[in-house]
Coordinates of C-alpha atoms and ligand atoms in Angstrom, one line a residue:
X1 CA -17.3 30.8 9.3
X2 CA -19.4 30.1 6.4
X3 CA -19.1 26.6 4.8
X4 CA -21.6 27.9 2.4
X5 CA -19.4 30.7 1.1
X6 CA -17.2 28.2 -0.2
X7 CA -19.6 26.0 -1.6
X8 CA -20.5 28.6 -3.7
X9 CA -16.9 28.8 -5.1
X10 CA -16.8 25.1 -6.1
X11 CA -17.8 23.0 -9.0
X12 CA -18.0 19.8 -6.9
X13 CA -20.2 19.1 -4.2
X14 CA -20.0 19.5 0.1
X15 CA -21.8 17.4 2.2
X16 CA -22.1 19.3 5.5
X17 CA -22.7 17.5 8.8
X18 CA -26.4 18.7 9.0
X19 CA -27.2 17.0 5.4
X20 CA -29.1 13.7 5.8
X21 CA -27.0 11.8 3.9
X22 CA -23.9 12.9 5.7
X23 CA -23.4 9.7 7.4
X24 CA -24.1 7.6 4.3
X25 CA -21.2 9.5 2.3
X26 CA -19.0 9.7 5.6
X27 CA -19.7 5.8 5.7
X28 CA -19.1 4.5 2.4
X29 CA -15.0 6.3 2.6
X30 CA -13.2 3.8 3.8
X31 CA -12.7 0.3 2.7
X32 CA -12.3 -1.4 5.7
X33 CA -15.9 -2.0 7.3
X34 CA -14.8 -1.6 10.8
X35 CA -15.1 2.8 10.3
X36 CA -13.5 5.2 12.0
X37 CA -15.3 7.2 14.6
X38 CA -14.2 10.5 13.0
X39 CA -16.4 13.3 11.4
X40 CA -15.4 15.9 9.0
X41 CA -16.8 19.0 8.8
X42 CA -17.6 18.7 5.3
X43 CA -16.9 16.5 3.1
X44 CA -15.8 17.9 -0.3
X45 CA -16.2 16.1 -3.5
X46 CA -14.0 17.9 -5.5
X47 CA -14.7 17.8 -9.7
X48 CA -11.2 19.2 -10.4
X49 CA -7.9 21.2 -9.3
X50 CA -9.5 24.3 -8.9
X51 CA -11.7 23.0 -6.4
X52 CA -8.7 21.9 -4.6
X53 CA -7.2 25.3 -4.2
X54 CA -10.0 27.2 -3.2
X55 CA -11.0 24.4 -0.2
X56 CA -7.3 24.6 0.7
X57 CA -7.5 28.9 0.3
X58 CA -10.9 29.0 2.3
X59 CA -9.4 26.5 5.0
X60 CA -6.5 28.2 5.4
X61 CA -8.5 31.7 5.8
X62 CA -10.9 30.1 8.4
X63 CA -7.6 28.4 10.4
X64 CA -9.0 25.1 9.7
X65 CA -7.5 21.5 8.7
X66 CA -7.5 19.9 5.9
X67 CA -7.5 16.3 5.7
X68 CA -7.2 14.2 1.8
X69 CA -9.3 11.1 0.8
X70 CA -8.0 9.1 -2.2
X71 CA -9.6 5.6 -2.8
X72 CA -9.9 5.2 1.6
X73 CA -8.0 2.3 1.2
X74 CA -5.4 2.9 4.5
X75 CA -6.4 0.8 6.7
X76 CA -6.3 2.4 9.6
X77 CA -8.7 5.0 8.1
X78 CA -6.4 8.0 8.3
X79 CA -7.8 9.7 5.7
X80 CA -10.9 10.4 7.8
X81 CA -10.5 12.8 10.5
X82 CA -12.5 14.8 13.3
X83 CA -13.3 18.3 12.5
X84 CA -11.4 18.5 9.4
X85 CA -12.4 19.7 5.6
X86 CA -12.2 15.9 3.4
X87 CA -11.1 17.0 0.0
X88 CA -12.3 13.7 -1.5
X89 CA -10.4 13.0 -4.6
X90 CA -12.6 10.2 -5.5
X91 CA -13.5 12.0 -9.5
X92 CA -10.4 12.5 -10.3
X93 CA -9.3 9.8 -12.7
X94 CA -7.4 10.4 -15.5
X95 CA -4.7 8.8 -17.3
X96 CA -2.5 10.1 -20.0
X97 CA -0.2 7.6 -21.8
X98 CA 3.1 8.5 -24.2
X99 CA 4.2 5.2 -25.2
X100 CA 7.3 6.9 -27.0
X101 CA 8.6 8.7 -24.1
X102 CA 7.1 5.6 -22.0
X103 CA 5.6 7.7 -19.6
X104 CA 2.2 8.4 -18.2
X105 CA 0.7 11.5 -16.0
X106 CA -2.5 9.9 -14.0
X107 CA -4.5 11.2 -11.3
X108 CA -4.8 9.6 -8.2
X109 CA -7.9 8.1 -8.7
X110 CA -6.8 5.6 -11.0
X111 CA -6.7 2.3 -9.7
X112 CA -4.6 -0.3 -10.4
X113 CA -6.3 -2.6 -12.4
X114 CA -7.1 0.2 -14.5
X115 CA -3.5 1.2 -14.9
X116 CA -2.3 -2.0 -15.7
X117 CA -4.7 -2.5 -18.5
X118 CA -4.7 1.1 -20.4
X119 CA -0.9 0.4 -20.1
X120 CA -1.0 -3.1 -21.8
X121 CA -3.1 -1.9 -24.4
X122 CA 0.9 0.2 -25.2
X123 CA 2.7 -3.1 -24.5
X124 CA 3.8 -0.8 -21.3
X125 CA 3.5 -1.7 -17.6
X126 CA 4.2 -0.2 -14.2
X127 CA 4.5 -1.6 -10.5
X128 CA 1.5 -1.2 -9.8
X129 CA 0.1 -2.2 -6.3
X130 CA -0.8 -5.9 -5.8
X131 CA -4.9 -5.5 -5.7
X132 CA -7.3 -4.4 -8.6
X133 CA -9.2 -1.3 -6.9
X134 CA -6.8 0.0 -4.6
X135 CA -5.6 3.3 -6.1
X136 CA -2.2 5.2 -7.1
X137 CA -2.9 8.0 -4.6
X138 CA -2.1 6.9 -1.5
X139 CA 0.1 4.2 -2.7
X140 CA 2.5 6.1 -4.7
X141 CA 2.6 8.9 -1.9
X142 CA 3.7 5.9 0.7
X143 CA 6.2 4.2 -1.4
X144 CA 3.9 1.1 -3.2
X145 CA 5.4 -2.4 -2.6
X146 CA 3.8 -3.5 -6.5
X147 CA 4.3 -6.4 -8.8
X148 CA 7.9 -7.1 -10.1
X149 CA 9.4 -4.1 -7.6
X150 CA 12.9 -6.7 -7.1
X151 CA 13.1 -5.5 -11.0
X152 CA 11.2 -1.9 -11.1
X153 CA 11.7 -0.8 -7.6
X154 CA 9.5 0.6 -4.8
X155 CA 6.8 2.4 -6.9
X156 CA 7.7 5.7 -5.8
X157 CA 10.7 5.3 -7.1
X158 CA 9.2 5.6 -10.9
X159 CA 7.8 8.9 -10.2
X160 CA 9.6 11.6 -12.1
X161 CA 6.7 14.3 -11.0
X162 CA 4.4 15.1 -9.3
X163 CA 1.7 18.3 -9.2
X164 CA 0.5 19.5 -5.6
X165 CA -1.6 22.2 -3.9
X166 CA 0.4 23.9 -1.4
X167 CA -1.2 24.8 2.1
X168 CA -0.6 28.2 0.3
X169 CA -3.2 27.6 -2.2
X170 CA -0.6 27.5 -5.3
X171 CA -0.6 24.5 -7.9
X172 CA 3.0 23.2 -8.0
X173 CA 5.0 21.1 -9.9
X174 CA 7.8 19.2 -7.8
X175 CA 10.6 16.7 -9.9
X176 CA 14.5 16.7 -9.2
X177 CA 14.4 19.3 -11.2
X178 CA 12.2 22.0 -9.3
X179 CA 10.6 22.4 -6.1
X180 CA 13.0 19.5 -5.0
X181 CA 12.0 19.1 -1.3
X182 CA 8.6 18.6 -2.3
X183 CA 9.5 15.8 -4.9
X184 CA 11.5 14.3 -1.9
X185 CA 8.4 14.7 0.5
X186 CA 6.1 13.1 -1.7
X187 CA 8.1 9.9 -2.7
X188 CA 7.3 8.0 0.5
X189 CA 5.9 11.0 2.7
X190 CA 2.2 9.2 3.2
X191 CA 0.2 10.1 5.1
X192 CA 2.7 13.0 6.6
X193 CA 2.7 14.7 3.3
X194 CA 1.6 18.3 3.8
X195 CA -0.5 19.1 0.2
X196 CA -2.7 17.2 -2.1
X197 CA -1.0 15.4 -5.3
X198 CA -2.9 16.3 -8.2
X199 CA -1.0 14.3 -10.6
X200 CA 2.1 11.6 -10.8
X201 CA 3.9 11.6 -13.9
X202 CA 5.0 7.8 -13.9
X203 CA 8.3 6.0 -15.7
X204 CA 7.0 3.2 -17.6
X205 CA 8.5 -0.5 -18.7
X206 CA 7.9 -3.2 -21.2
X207 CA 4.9 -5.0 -20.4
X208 CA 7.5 -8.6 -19.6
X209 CA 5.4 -11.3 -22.4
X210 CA 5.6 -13.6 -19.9
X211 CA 4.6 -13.5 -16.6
X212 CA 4.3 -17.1 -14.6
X213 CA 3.9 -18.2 -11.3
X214 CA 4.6 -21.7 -9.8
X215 CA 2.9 -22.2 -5.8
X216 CA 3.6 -24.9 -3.7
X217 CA 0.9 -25.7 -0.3
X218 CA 2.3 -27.3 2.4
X219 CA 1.1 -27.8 6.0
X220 CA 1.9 -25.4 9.0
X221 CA 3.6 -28.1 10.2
X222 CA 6.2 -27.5 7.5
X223 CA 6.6 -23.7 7.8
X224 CA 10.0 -24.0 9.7
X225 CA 11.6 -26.4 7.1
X226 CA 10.3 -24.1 4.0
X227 CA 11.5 -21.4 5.3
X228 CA 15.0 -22.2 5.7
X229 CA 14.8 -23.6 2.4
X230 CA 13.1 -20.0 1.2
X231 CA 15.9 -18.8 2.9
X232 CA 18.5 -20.8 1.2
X233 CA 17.0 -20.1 -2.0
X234 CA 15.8 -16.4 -2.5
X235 CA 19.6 -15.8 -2.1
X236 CA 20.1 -16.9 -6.0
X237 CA 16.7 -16.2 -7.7
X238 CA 17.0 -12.9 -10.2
X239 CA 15.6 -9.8 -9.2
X240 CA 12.7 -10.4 -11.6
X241 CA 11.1 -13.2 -9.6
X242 CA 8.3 -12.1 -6.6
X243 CA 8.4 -14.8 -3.8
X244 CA 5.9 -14.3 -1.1
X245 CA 4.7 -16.5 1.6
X246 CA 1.0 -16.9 3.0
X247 CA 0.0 -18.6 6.0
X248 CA -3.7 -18.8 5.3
X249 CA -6.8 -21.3 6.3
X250 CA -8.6 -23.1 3.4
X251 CA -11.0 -25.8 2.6
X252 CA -9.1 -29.3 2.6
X253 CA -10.7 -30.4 -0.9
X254 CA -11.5 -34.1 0.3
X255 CA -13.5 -33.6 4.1
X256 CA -14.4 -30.0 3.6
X257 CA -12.9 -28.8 6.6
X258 CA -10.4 -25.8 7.1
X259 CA -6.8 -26.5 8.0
X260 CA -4.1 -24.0 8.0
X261 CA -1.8 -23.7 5.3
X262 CA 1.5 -22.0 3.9
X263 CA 0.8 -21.2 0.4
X264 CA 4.4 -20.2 -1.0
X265 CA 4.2 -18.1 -4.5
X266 CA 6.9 -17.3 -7.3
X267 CA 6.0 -14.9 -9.5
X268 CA 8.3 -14.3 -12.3
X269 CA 8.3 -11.6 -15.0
X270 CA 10.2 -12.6 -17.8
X271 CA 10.9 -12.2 -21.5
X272 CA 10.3 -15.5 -22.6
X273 CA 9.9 -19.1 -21.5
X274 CA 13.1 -20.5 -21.1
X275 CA 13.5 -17.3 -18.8
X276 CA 10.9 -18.7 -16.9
X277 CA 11.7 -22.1 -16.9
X278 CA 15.2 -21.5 -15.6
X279 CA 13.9 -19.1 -12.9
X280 CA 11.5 -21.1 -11.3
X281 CA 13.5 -24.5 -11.6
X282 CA 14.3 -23.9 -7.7
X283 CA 10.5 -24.4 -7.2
X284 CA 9.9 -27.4 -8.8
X285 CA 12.5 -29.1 -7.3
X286 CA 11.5 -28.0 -3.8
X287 CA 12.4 -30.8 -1.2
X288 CA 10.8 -29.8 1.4
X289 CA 8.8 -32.9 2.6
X290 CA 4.5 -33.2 3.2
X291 CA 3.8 -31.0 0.3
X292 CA 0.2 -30.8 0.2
X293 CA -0.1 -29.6 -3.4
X294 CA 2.0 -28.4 -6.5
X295 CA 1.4 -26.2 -9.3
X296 CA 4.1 -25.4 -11.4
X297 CA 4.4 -22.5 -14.1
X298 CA 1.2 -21.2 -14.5
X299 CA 0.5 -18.2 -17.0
X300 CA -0.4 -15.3 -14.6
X301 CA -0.8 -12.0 -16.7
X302 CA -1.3 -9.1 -14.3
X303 CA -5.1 -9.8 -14.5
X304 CA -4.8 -12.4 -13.0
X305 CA -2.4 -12.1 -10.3
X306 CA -4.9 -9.5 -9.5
X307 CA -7.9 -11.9 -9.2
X308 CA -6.2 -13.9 -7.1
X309 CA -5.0 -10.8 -4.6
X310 CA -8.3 -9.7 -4.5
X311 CA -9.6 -12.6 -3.1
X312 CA -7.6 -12.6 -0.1
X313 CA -8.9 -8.9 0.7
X314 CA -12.8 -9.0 0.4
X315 CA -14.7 -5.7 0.4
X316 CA -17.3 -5.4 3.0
X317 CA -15.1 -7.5 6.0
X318 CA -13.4 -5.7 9.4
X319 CA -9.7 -5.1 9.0
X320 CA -7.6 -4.5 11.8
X321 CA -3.6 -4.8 9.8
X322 CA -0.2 -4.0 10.7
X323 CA 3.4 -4.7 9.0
X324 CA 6.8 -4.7 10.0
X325 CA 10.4 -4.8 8.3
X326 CA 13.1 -7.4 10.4
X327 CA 16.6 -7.9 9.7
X328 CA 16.2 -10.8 12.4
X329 CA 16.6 -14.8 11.3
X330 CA 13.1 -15.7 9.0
X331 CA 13.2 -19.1 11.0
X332 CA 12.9 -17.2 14.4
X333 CA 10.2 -14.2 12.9
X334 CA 8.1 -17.6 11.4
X335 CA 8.5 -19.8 14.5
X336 CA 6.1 -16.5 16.5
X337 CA 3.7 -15.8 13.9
X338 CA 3.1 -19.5 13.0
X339 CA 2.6 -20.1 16.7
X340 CA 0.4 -17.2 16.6
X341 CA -1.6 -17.8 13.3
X342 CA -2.8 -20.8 15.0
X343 CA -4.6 -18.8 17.9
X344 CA -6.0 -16.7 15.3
X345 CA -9.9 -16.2 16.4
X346 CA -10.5 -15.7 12.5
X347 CA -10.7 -18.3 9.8
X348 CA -10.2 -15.2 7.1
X349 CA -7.2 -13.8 8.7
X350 CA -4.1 -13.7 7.0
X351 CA 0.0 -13.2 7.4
X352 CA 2.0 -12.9 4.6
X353 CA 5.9 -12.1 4.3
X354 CA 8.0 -11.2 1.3
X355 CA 11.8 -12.6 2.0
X356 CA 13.2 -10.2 -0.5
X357 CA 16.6 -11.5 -1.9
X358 CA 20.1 -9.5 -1.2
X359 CA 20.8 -6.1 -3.1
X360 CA 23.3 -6.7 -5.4
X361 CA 26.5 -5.8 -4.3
X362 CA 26.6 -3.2 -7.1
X363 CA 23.5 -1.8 -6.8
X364 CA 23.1 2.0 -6.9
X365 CA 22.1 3.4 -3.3
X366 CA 18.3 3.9 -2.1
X367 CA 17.0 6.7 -3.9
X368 CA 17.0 9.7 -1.7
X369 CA 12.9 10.1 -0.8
X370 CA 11.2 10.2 2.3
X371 CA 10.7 6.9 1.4
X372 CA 13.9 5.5 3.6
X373 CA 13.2 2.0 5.7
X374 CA 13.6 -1.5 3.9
X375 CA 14.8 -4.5 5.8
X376 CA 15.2 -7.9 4.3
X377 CA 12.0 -9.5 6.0
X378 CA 8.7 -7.8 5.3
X379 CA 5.6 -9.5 7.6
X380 CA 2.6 -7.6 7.1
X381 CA -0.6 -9.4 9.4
X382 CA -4.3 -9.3 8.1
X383 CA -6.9 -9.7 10.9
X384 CA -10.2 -10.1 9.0
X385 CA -13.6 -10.7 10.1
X386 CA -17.1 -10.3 9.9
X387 CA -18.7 -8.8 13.0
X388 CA -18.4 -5.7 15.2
X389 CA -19.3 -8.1 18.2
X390 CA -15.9 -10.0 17.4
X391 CA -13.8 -6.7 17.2
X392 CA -12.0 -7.1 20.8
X393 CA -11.0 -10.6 19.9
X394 CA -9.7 -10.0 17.5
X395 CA -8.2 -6.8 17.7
X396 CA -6.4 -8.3 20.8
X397 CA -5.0 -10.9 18.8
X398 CA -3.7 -8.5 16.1
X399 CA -1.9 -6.3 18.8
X400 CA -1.0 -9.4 20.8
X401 CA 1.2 -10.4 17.6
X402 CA 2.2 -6.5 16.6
X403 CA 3.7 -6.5 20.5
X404 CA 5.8 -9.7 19.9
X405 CA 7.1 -9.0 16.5
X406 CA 8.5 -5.6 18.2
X407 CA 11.2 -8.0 19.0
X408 CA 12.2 -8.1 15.2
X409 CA 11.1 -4.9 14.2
X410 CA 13.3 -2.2 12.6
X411 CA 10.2 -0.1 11.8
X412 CA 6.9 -0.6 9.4
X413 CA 5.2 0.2 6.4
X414 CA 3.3 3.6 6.2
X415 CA 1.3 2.1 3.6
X416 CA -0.3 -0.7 6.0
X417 CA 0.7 -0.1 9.3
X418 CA -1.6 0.9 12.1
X419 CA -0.7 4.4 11.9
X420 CA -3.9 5.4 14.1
X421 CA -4.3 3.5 16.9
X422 CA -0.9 3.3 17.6
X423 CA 1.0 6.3 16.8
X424 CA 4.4 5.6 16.9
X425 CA 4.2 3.7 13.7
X426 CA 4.1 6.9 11.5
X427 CA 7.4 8.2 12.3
X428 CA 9.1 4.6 12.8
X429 CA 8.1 3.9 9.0
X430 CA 11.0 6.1 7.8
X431 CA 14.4 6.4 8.9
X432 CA 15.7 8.6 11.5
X433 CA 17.2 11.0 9.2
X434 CA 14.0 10.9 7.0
X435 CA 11.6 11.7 9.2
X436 CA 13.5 15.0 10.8
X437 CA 13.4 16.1 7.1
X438 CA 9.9 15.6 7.0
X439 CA 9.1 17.3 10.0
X440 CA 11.4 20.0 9.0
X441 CA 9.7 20.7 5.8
X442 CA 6.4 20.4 7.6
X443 CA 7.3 23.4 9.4
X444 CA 8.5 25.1 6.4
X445 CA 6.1 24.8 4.2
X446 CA 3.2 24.5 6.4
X447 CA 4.1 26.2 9.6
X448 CA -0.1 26.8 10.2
X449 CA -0.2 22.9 10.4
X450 CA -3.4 22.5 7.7
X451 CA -2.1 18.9 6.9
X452 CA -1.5 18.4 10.6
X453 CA -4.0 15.8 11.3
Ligands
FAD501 C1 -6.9 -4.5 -0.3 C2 -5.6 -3.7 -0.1 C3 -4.5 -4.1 -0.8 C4 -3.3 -3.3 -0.7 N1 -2.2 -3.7 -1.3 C5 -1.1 -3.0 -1.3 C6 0.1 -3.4 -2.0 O1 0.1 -4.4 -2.8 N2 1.2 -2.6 -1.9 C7 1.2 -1.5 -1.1 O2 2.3 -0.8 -1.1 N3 0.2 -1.1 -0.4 C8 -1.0 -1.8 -0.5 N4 -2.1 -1.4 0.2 C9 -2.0 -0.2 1.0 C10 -2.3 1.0 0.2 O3 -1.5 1.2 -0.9 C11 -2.2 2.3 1.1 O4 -3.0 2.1 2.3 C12 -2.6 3.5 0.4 O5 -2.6 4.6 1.3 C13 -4.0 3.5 -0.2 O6 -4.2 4.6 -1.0 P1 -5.6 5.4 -0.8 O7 -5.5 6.5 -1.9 O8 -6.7 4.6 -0.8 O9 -5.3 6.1 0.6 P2 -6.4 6.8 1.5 O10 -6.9 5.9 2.6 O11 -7.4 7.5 0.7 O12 -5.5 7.9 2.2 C14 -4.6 7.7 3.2 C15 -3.8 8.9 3.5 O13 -2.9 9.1 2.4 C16 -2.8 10.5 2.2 N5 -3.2 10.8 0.8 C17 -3.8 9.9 -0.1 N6 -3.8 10.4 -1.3 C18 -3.3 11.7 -1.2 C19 -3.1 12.7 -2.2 N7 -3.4 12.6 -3.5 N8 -2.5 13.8 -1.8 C20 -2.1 14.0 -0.4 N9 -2.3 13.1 0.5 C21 -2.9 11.9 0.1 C22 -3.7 11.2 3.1 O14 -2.9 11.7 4.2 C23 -4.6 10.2 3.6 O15 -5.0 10.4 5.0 C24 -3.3 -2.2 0.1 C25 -4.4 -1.8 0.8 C26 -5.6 -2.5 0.7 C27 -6.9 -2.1 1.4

């Protein structure tokens, strides 16, 4: 096997594991500082599509794997993997906008931030994933929980196209209306997708003209009370309002100290301000009692809202994350996490939930896709810190709390689920039926296992 025969064929650059500044490159793929202790054979920085198929063609003639690299924002590091050829997708960042037909084809390197604004610039807008930098790739292929998705839907669910290279080597394009089990495999597939996505071609909306947000703090202490209120109350709120609820530590203002908090936040996105007003009434009349601090109807355009994301998630800190979806009582999910949130080793760590109110009784069904688990309770848990010397701690608490939630769990989130150390997440992030379709295709379409990784 030559590597060098095929770096001859490509326009981008390979960094082989003999090049000094392999492990610099190999280093800076992932977002989460705690790396994985996986090496590629080369990593491939491909400058365009055509460098795509010929790293696929020469893999495939050498009977070796292929693994893909979007913005390395899994947490679990998946994209990085022993032995493999990493087509790193990292220059490929394109967007093209038809505000008439409101749609857009983008590459996956574009980021969300950067989607959000070219888009506003049309009066146009898209669920886009909740932080600035993270980009479409690997969010759209898992599903992409995004801003306003009560009103848009899963993100996936706006994708009318998408281009891939095949294990064969071929450039496809994949919609409901050609190369159908593809489209199907790559709305939700993640991670168990078996090609690279060149291009999404995304549905657009109007960008809403006003977008508020009203937060109320309270103590822990209060975390069983709000919820049942939350409870009580995401049952009425329209579609269009995002409720999510953060147990997080912060600076009390007056002594300087950390305490531990549940920040409750209601996002709307509305047409106009008695829209607003009337959907976030619930929120300032919140009875729960000890509220610690109040801040009602706030303008949040999506820039924003992205600021304040991105302040929960710092580069450069050690992530160890999972999620699950629970059809079990809030009050009894809260009750365990609060009581583990407490023990948390970690003054950065996070847990957040999204009680997402009832599907309309005559709502169309879940859009067929590989995409195929929702429950009514999502809890996704964000152990963060700063040292590899504190990784058992707090990796032990992380899994201490995964193991507990089990109890609850009807499955996870490919997206942000601990895919690689524990292994049974990947195929309990879709539903049974799903995931034998998957597996099926897998084999059908790439019965040499390139993707297998
Ligand atoms: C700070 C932060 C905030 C986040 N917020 C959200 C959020 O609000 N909502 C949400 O839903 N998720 C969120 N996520 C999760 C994130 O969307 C997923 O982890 C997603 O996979 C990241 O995309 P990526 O391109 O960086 O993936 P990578 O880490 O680059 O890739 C992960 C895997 O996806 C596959 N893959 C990626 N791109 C392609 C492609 N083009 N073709 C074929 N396979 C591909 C590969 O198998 C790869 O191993 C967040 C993650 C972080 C770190």
């Amino acid at each position: 096997m030559s590597l060098h025969l095929l770096q001859t064929k490509l326009s981008g650059t390979m960094t082989v594991r003999d090049d000094p500044e392999y492990e610099a490159i190999r280093s800076t793929l992932t977002f989460n500082a705690r790396k994985p202790p996986h090496h590629p054979l080369a990593i491939i920085h491909v400058d365009h599509v055509q460098d795509i198929v010929e790293t696929v063609t020469f893999a495939r003639s050498q009977n070796l794997k292929i693994s893909v690299r979007g913005g390395g924002h899994h947490w679990s590091g998946v994209a990085i993997q022993d032995d493999s050829l990493l087509i790193d997708l990292s220059r490929l960042n394109q967007i093209s906008i038809d505000p008439d037909k409101r749609i857009a084809w983008v590459q996956p390197l574009v980021t969300n931030r950067e989607l959000a604004r070219h888009l506003a610039s049309h009066h146009l807008a898209f669920p886009t994933g909740h932080c600035p930098d993270v980009t479409l790739s690997g969010y759209l292929l898992g599903g992409g929980f995004g801003w306003n998705g009560g009103s848009w839907g899963v993100a996936c669910w706006n994708v009318m196209a998408v281009e891939v290279v095949t294990p064969d080597g071929d450039l496809i394009t994949a919609s409901e209306n050609e190369n159908r089990e593809w489209f199907w495999a790559a709305r939700g597939g993640g991670p168990s997708f078996f090609g690279v996505v060149t291009k999404y071609l995304l549905k657009l909306y109007p960008l809403p003209s006003h977008i508020f947000t009203s937060t109320l703090v309270y103590p822990l202490e209060s975390l069983p009370s709000l919820v049942n209120w939350l409870n009580t109350t995401t049952q009425n709120l329209p579609r269009n309002v995002e409720t999510t609820l953060l147990l997080t530590t912060i600076p009390d203002s007056s002594t300087g100290a950390t305490t531990k908090r549940c920040i409750l936040s209601a996002t709307v996105f509305a047409d106009s301000k008695s829209e607003v007003e009337h959907a976030l009434k619930p929120f300032a009349r919140c009875d729960v009692d000890h509220q610690v601090m109040q801040d009602l109807l706030a303008p949040t355009p999506f820039e924003t809202l992205f600021a304040t994301i991105d302040r929960a998630f710092p580069a450069g800190k050690r992530y160890a994350v999972d999620t699950i979806w629970s059809a079990a009582s809030p009050t009894e999910v809260f009750s365990l996490t609060a009581e583990h949130f407490r023990q948390a080793p970690s003054e950065h760590s996070l847990i957040l939930a999204l009680l997402l109110p009832p599907r309309p009784r005559d709502a169309p069904p879940m859009i067929d896709a590989a995409f195929s688990l929702v429950a009514p309770l999502f809890v996704a848990h964000y152990a963060i810190w700063d040292n590899e010397e504190d990784d058992r701690t707090n990796l032990d608490w992380s899994r201490a709390l995964a193991q507990d939630l089990e109890h609850y769990c009807v499955g996870h989130y490919v997206g942000e689920s601990d895919i690689v150390d524990s292994p049974t997440r990947l195929e309990r992030s879709f539903s049974t039926n799903a995931w034998k379709r998957l597996q099926e295709l897998r084999r059908k379409y790439d019965p040499r296992g390139i993707f297998d990784c």
